[in-house]
mmCIF file of C-alpha atoms in Angstrom:
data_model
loop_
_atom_site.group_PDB
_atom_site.id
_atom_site.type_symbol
_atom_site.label_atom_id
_atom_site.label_comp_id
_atom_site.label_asym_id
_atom_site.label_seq_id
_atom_site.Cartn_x
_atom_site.Cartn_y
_atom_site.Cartn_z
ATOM 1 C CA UNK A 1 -40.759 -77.745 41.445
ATOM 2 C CA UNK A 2 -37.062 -77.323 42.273
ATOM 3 C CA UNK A 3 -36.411 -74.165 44.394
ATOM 4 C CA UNK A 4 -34.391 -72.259 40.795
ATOM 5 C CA UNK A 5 -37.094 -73.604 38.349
ATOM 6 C CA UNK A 6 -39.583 -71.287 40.931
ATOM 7 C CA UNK A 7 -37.099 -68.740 41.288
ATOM 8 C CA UNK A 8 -37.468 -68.049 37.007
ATOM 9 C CA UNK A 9 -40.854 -68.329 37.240
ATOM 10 C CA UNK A 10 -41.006 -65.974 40.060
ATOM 11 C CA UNK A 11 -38.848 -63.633 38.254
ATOM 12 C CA UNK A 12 -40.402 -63.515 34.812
ATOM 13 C CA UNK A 13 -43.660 -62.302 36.663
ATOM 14 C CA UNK A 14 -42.142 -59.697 38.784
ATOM 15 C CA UNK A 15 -40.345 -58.029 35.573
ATOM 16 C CA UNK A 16 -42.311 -54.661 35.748
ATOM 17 C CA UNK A 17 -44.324 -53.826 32.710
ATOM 18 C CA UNK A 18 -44.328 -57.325 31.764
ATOM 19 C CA UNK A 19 -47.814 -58.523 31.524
ATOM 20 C CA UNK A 20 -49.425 -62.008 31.482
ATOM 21 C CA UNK A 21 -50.375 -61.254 27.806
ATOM 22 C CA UNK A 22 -46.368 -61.141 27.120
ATOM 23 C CA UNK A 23 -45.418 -63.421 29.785
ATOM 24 C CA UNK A 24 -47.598 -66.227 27.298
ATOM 25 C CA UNK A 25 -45.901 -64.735 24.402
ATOM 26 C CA UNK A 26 -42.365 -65.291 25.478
ATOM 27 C CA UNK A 27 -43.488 -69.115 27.340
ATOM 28 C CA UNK A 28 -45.001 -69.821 23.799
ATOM 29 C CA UNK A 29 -41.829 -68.691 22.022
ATOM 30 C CA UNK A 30 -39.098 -70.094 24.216
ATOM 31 C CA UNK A 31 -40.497 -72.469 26.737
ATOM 32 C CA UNK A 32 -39.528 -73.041 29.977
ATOM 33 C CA UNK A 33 -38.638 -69.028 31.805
ATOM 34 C CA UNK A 34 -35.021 -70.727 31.874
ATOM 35 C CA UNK A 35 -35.044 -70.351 28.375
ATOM 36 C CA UNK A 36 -36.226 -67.154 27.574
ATOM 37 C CA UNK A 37 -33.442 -65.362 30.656
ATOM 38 C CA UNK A 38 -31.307 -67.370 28.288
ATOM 39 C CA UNK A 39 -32.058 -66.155 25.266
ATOM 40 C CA UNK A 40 -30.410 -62.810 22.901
ATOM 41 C CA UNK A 41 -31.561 -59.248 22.936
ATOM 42 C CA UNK A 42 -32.653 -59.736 19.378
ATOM 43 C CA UNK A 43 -34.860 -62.785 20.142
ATOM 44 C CA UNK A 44 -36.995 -61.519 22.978
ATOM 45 C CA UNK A 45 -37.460 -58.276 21.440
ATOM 46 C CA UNK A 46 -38.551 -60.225 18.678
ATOM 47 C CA UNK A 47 -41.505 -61.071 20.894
ATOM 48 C CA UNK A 48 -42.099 -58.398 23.305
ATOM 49 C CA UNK A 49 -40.134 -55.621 22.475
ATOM 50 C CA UNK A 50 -37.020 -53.698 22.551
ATOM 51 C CA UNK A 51 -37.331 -52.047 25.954
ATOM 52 C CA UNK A 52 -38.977 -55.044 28.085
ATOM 53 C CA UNK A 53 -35.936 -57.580 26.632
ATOM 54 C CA UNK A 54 -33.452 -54.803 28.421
ATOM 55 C CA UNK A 55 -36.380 -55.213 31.303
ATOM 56 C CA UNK A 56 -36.100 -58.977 31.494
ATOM 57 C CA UNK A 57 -31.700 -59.145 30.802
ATOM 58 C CA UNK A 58 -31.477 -56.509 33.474
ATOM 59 C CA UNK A 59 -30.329 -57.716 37.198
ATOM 60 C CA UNK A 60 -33.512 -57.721 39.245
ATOM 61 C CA UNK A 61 -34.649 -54.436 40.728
ATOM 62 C CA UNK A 62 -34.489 -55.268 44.773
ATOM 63 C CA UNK A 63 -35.203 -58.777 45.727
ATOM 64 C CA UNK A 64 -38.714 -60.117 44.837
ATOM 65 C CA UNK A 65 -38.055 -63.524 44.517
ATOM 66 C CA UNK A 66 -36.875 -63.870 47.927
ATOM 67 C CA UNK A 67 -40.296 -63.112 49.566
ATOM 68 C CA UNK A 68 -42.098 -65.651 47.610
ATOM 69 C CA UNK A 69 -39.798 -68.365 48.021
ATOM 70 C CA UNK A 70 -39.788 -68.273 51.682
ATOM 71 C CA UNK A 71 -43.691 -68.252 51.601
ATOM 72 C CA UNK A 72 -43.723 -71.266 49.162
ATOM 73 C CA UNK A 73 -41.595 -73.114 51.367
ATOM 74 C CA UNK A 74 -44.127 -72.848 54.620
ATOM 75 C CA UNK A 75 -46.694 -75.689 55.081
ATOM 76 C CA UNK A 76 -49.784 -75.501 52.982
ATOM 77 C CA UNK A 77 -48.181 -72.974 50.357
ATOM 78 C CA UNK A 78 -48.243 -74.212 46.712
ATOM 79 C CA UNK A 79 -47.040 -72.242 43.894
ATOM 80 C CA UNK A 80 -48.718 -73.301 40.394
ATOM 81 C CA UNK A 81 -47.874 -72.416 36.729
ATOM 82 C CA UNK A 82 -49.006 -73.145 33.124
ATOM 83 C CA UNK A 83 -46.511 -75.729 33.480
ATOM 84 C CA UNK A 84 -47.706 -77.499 36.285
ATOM 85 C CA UNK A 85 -49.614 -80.964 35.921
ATOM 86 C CA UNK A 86 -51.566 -79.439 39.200
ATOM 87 C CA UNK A 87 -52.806 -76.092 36.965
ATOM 88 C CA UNK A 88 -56.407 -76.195 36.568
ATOM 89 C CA UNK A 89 -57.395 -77.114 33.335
ATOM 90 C CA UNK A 90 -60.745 -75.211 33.454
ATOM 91 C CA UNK A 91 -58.657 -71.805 33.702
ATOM 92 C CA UNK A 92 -57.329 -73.128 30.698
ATOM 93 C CA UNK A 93 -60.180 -72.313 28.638
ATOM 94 C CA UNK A 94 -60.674 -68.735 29.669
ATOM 95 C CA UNK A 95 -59.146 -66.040 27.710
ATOM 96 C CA UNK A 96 -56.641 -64.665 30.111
ATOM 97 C CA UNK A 97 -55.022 -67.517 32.170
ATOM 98 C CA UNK A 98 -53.233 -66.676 34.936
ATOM 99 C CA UNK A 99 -49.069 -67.484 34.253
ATOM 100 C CA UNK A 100 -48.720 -68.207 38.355
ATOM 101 C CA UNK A 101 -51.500 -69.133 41.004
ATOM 102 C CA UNK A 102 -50.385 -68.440 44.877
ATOM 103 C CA UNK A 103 -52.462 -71.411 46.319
ATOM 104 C CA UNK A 104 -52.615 -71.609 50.790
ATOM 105 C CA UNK A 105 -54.563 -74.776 51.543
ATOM 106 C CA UNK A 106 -55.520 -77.880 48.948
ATOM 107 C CA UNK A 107 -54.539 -76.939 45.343
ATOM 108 C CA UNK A 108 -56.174 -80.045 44.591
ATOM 109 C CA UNK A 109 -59.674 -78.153 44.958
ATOM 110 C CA UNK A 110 -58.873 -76.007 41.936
ATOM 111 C CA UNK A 111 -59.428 -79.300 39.833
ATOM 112 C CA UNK A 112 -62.542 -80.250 41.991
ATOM 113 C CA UNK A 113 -66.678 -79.343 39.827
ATOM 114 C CA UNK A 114 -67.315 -75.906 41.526
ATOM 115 C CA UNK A 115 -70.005 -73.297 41.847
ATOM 116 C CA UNK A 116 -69.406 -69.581 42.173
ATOM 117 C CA UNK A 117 -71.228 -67.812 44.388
ATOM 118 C CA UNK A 118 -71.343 -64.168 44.255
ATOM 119 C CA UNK A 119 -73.449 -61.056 44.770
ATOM 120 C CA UNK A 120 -73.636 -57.414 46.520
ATOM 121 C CA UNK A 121 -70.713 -56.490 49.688
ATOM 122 C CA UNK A 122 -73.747 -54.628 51.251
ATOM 123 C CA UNK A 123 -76.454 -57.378 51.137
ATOM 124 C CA UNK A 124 -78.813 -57.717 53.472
ATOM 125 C CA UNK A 125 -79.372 -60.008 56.333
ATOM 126 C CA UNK A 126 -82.335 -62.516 54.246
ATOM 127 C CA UNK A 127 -79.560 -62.456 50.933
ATOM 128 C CA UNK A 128 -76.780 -63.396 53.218
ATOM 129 C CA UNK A 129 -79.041 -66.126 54.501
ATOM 130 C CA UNK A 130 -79.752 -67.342 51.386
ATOM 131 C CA UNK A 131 -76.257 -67.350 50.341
ATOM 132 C CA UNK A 132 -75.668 -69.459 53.339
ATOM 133 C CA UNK A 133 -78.197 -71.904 53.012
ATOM 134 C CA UNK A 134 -77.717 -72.623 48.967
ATOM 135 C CA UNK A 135 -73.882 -72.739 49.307
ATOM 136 C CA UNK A 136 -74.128 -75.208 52.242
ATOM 137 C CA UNK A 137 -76.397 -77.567 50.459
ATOM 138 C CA UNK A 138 -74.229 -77.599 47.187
ATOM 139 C CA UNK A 139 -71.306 -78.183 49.245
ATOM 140 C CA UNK A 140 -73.379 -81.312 50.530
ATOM 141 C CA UNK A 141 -74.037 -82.243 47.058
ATOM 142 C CA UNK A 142 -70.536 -82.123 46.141
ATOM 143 C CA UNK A 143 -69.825 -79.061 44.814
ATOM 144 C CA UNK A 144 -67.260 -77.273 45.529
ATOM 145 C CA UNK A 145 -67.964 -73.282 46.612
ATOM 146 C CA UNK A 146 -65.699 -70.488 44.759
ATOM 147 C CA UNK A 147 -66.237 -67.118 45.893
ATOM 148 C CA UNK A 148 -64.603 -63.617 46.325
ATOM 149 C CA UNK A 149 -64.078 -63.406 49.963
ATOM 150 C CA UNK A 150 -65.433 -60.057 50.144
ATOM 151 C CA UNK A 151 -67.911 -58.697 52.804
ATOM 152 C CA UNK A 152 -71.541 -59.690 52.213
ATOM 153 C CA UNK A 153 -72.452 -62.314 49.887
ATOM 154 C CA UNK A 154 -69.077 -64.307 49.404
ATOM 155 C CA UNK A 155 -68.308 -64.338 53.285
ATOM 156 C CA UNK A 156 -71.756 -66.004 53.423
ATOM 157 C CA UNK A 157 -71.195 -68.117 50.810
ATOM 158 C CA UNK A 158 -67.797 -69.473 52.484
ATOM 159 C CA UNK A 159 -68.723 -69.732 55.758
ATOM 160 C CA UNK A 160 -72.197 -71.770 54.436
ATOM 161 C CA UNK A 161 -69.760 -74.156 52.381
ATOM 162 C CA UNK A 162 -67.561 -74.940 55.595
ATOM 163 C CA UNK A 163 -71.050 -75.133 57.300
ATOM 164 C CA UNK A 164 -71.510 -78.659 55.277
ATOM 165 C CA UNK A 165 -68.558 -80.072 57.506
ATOM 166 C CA UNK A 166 -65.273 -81.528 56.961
ATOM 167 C CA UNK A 167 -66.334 -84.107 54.729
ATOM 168 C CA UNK A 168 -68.225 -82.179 51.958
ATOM 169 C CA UNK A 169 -67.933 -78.267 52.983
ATOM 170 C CA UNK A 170 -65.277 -77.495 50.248
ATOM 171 C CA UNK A 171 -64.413 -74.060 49.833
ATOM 172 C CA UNK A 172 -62.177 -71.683 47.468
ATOM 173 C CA UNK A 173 -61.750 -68.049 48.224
ATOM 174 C CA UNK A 174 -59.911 -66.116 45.118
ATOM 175 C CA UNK A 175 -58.592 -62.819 46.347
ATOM 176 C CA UNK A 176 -57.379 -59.395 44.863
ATOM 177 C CA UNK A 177 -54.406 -58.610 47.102
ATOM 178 C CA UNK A 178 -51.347 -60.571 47.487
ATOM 179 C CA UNK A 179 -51.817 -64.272 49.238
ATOM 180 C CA UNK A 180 -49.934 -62.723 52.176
ATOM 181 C CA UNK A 181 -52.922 -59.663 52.493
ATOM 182 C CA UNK A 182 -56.538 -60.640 53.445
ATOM 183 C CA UNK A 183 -58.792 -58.008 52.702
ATOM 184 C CA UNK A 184 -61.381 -56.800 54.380
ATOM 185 C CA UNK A 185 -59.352 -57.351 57.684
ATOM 186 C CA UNK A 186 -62.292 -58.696 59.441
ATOM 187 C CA UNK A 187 -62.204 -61.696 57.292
ATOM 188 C CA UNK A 188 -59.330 -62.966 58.672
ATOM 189 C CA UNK A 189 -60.327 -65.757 60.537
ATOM 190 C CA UNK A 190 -62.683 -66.716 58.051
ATOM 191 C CA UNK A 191 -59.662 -66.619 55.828
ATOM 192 C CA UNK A 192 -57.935 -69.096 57.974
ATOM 193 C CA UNK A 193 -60.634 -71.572 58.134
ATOM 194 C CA UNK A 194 -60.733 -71.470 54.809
ATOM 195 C CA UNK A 195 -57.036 -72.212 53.946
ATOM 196 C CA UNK A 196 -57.162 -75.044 56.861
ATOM 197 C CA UNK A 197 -60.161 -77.156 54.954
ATOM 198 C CA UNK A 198 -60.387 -75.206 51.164
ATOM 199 C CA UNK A 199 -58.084 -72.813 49.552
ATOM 200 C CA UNK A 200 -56.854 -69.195 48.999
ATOM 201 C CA UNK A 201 -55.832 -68.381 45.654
ATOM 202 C CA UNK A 202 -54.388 -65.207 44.336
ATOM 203 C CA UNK A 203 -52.434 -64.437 41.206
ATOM 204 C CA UNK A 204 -50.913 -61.362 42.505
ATOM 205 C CA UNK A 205 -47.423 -61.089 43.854
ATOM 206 C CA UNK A 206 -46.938 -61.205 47.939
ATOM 207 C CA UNK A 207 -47.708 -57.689 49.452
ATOM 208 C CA UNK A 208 -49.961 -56.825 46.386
ATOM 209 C CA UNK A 209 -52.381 -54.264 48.727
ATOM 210 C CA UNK A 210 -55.947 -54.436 47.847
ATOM 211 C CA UNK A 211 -55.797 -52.166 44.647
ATOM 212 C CA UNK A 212 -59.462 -51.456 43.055
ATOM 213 C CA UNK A 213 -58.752 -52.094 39.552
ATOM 214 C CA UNK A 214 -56.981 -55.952 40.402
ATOM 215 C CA UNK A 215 -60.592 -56.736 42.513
ATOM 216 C CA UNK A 216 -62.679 -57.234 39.177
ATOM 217 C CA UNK A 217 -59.698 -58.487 37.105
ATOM 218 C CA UNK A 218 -59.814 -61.642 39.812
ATOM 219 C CA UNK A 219 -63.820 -62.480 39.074
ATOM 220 C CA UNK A 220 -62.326 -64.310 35.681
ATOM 221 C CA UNK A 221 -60.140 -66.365 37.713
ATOM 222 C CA UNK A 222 -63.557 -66.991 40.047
ATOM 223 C CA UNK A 223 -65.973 -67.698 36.633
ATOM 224 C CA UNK A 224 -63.313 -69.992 35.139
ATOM 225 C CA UNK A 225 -63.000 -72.173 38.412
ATOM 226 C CA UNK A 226 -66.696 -73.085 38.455
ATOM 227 C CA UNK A 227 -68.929 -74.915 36.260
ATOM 228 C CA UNK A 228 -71.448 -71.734 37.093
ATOM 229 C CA UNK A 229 -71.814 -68.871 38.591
ATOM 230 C CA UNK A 230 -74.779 -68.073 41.263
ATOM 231 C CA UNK A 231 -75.205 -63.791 41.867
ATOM 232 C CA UNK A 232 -77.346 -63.639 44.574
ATOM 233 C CA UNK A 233 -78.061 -60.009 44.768
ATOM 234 C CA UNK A 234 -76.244 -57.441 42.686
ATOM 235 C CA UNK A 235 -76.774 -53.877 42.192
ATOM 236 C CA UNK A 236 -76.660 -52.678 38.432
ATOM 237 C CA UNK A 237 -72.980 -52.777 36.922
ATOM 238 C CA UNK A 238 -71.734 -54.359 40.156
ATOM 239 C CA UNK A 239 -68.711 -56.632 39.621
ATOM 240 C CA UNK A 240 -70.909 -59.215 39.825
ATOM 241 C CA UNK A 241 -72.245 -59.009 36.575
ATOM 242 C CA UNK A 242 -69.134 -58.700 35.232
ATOM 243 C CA UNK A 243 -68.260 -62.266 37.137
ATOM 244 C CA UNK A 244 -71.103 -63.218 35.186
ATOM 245 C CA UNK A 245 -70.845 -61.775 31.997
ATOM 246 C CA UNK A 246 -67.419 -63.651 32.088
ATOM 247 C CA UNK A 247 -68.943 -67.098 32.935
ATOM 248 C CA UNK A 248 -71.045 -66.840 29.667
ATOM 249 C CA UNK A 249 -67.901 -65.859 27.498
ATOM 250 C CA UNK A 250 -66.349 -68.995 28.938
ATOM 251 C CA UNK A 251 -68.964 -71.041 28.169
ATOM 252 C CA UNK A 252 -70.207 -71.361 32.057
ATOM 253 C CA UNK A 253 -73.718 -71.484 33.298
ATOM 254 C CA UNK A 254 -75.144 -68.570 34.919
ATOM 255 C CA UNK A 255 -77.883 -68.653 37.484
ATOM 256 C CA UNK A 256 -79.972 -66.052 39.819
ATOM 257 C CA UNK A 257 -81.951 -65.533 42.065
ATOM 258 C CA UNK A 258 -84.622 -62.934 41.842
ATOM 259 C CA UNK A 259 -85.777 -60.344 44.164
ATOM 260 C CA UNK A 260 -88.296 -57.567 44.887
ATOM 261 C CA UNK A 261 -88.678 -55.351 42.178
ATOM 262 C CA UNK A 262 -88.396 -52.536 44.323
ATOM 263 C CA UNK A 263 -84.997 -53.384 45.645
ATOM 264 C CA UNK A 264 -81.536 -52.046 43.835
ATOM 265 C CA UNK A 265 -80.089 -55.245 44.584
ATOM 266 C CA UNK A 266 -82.638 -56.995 43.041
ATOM 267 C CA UNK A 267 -81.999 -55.231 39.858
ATOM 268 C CA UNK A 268 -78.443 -56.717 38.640
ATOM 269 C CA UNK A 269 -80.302 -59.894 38.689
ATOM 270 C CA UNK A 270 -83.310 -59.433 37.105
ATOM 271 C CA UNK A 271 -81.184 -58.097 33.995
ATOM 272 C CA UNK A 272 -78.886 -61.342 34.310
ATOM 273 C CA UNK A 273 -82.532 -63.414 33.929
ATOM 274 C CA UNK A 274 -83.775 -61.136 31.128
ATOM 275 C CA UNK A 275 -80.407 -61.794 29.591
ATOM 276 C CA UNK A 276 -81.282 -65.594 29.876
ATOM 277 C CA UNK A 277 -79.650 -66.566 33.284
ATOM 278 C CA UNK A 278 -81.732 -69.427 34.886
ATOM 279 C CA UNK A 279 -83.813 -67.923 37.669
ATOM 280 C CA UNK A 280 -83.086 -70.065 40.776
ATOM 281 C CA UNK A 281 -85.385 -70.458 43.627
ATOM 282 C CA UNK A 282 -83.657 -73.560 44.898
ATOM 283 C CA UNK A 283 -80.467 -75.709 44.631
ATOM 284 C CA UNK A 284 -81.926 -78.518 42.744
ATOM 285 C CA UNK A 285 -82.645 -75.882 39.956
ATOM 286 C CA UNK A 286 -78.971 -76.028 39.945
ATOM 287 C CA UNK A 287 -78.449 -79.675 40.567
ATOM 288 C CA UNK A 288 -80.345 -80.392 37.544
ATOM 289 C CA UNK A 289 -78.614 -77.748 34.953
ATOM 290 C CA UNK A 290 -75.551 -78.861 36.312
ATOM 291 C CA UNK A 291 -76.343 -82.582 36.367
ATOM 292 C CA UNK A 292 -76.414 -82.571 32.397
ATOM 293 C CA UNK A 293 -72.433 -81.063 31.937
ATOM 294 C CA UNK A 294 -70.131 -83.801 32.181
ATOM 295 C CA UNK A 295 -67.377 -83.598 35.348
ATOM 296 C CA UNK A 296 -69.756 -83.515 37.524
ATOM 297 C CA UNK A 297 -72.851 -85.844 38.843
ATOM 298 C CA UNK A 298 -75.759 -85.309 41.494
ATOM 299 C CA UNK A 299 -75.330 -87.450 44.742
ATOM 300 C CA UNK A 300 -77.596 -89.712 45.725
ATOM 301 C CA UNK A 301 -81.053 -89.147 46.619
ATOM 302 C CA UNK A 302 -80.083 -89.893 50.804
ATOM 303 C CA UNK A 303 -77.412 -86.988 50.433
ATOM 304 C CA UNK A 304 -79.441 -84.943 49.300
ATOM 305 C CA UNK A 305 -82.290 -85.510 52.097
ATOM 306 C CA UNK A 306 -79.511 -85.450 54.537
ATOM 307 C CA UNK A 307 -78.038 -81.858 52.979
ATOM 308 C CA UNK A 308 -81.449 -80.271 53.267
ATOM 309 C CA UNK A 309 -81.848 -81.439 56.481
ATOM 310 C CA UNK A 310 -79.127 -79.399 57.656
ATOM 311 C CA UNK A 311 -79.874 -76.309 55.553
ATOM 312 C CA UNK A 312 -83.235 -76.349 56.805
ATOM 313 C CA UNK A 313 -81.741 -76.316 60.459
ATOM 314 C CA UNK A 314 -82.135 -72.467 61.222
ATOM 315 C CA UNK A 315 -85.611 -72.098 60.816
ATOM 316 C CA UNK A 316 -86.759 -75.465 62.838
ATOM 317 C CA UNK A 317 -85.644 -73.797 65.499
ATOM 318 C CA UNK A 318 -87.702 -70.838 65.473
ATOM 319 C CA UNK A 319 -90.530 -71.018 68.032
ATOM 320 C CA UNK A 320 -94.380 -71.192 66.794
ATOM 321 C CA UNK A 321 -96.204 -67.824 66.830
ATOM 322 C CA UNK A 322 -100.152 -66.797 67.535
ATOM 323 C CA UNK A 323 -102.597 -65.337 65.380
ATOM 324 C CA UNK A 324 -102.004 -61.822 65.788
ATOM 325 C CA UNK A 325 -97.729 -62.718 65.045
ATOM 326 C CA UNK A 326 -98.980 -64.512 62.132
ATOM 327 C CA UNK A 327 -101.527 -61.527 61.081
ATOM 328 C CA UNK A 328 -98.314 -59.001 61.251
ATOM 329 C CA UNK A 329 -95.855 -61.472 59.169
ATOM 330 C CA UNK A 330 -98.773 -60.840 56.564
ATOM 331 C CA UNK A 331 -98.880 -57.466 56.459
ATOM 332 C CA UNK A 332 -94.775 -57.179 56.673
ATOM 333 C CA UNK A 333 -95.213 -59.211 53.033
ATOM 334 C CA UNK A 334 -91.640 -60.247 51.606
ATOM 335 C CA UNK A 335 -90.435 -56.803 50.869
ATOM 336 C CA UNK A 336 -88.485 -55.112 53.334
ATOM 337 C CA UNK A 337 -91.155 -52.530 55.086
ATOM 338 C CA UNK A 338 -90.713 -49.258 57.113
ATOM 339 C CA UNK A 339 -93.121 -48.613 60.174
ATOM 340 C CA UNK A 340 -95.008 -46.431 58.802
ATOM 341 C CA UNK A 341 -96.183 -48.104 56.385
ATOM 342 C CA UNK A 342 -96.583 -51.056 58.584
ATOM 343 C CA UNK A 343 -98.620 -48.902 60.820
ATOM 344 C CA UNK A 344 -101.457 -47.925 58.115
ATOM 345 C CA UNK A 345 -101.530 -51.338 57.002
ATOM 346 C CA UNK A 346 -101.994 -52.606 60.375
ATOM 347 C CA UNK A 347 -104.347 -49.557 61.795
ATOM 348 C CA UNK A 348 -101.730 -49.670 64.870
ATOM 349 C CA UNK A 349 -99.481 -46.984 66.532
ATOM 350 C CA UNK A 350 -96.051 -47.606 66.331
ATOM 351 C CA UNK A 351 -95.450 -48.369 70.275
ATOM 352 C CA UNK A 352 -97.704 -51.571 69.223
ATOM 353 C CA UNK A 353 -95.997 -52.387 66.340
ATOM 354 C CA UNK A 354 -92.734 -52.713 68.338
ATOM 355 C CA UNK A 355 -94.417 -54.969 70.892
ATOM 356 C CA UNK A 356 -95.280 -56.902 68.140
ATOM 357 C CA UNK A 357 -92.465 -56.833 66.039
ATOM 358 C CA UNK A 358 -89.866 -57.162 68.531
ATOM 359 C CA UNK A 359 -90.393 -60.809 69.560
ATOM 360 C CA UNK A 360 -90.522 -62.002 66.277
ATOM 361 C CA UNK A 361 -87.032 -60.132 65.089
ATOM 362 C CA UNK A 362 -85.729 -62.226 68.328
ATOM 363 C CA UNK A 363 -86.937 -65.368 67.383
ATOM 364 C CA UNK A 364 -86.050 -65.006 64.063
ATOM 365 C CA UNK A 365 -88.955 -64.473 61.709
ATOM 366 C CA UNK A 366 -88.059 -60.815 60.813
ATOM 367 C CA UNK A 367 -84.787 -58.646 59.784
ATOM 368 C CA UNK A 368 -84.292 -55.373 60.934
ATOM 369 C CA UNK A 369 -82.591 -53.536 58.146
ATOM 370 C CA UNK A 370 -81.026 -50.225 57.559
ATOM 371 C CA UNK A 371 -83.292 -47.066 58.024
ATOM 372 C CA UNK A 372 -85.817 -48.903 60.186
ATOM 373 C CA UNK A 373 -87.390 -51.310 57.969
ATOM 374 C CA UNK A 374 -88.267 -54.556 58.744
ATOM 375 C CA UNK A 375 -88.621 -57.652 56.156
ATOM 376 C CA UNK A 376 -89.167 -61.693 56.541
ATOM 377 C CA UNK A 377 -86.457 -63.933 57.251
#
């Protein structure tokens, strides 16, 4: 795109008050943004109103183009609108299509089959490692892995989907802060790897700071990027389910995996199965939902032996345990556990639990969660 084409585009989305919804309205009633800076008073308030066509014929407000035109012009920076041949055409069929993607990394992905994978920013350690393991062996199947980049569940699901290496482990991260911000700040380097072999996508403008209300508006962008969406624990009314409840408006599948019924973050998903969701327990109950929708077809059998080879990795490396190990993994069960519980089911004081307990949390058969409680890994 030549450097003024961008520069309308840029500036029809910074005019403030202007929404998307009437940033569609005036593309769909003059064209090109060209066009509609050209256009009369009467004619663009025609469409949007009497106050925003003063709004749009004023001289810009500060410079806000400038910004965005010297990030576009840095390697690896793409700017995409409706216009675009490069637009995704799957955001196409959601309600609400964003009039200008910020893209750092391989817009290309953005056209690529996808899964979303989603779920709780306080997750524990076994949901994290099962966010991990199902996005890296999708990745190996050829799918590529849209998330949130959020703590928890979509820096799992990002950093499993690079885990599938250079050659499969496709990644997109869609953020609610401007493409310049990464939020949380301790992301950052995961942020990097991820614009260096996937992409960063934001519709916000540069410097947008991470504002609470633009966090859930960015899961339709997510659900309308992927062919389905995986929540892999979710509290009740998390954003989530509203990723989710998107996907099914947009005619995506939804899938989830369920939990122990006395976990919250079990919950969110159990009500996504009730609601019909697929219940998941691995990723060829994916492969084989997503197998039937055209776009997209399974690898061969030998990829997919070699991708659960490698998502089977961790635990081959955990070291064999003796009867009484094996007797205490049995009465830890699959729930997380507190001690003292553990310590009537056992008949054992807690000092013995704790010799028991603590070599198999270091070798990697149990979690130690928050509040003291223990469950399987």
């Amino acid at each position: 795109m030549a450097a003024d084409e961008l520069e309308d585009w840029l500036r029809l989305t910074s005019v403030p008050g202007l929404g998307a919804e009437r940033q569609r309205s005036l593309l769909a009633a003059f064209g090109l943004p060209k066009h509609i800076f050209a256009a009369g008073r009467s004619s663009l308030a025609g469409v949007v109103g009497g106050k925003l066509a003063d709004a749009l014929l004023a001289p810009p407000e500060g410079d806000r183009v400038a910004p965005a035109l010297a990030w576009a012009a840095e390697p690896g920076s793409h700017v995409l609108t409706l216009a675009d041949e490069a637009y995704p055409r799957s955001l196409l069929e959601i309600p609400d299509p964003p009039v200008m993607l910020f893209v750092k990394g391989d817009p290309a992905l953005l056209q690529h089959p996808g899964l979303a994978v989603v779920g709780a920013r306080s997750a524990t350690a076994q949901g994290m490692a099962n966010a991990e393991a199902f996005s890296l062996d999708l990745a190996a199947r050829g799918l590529t892995i849209v998330s949130g980049l959020a703590a928890g569940i979509d820096a799992a699901a990002h950093r499993g989907a690079l885990a599938a290496g250079p050659a499969a482990g496709r990644t997109i991260a869609v953020i609610g802060t401007g493409i310049d911000r990464i939020y949380p700040a301790r992301n950052a380097a995961l942020a990097r790897e991820i614009a260096a072999c996937g992409a960063i996508v934001s519709e916000f403008p540069l410097g947008t700071p991470p504002l609470q209300h633009n966090f859930p508006r960015r899961n339709r962008i997510i659900a309308g990027l992927a062919q389905g969406v995986l929540v892999i624990e979710a509290a009740l009314n998390s954003g989530s389910l509203i990723t989710a409840r998107l996907a099914t408006e947009c005619g995506r599948e939804v899938f989830a995996i369920p939990g122990s019924i006395h976990s919250p973050l079990a919950r969110g998903c159990h009500r996504l199965i009730r609601d019909g969701a697929k219940l998941v327990e691995t990723a060829e109950d994916i492969v084989e939902e997503l197998g039937a929708r055209p776009g997209w077809s399974p690898p061969s059998s030998a990829a997919v032996e070699a991708s659960s080879r490698r998502a089977d990795a961790p635990s081959q490396t955990r070291l064999p345990i003796d009867d009484e190990a094996a007797r205490m993994l049995a009465a830890v069960g699959h729930d997380p556990v507190d001690l003292d519980t553990l310590s009537v089911r056992c008949g054992l004081t807690v000092d013995a639990l704790y010799a028991i307990l603590l070599p198999l949390e270091l070798d990697g058969h149990l979690t130690r969660l928050p509040g003291g409680r223990f469950q399987r890994a």
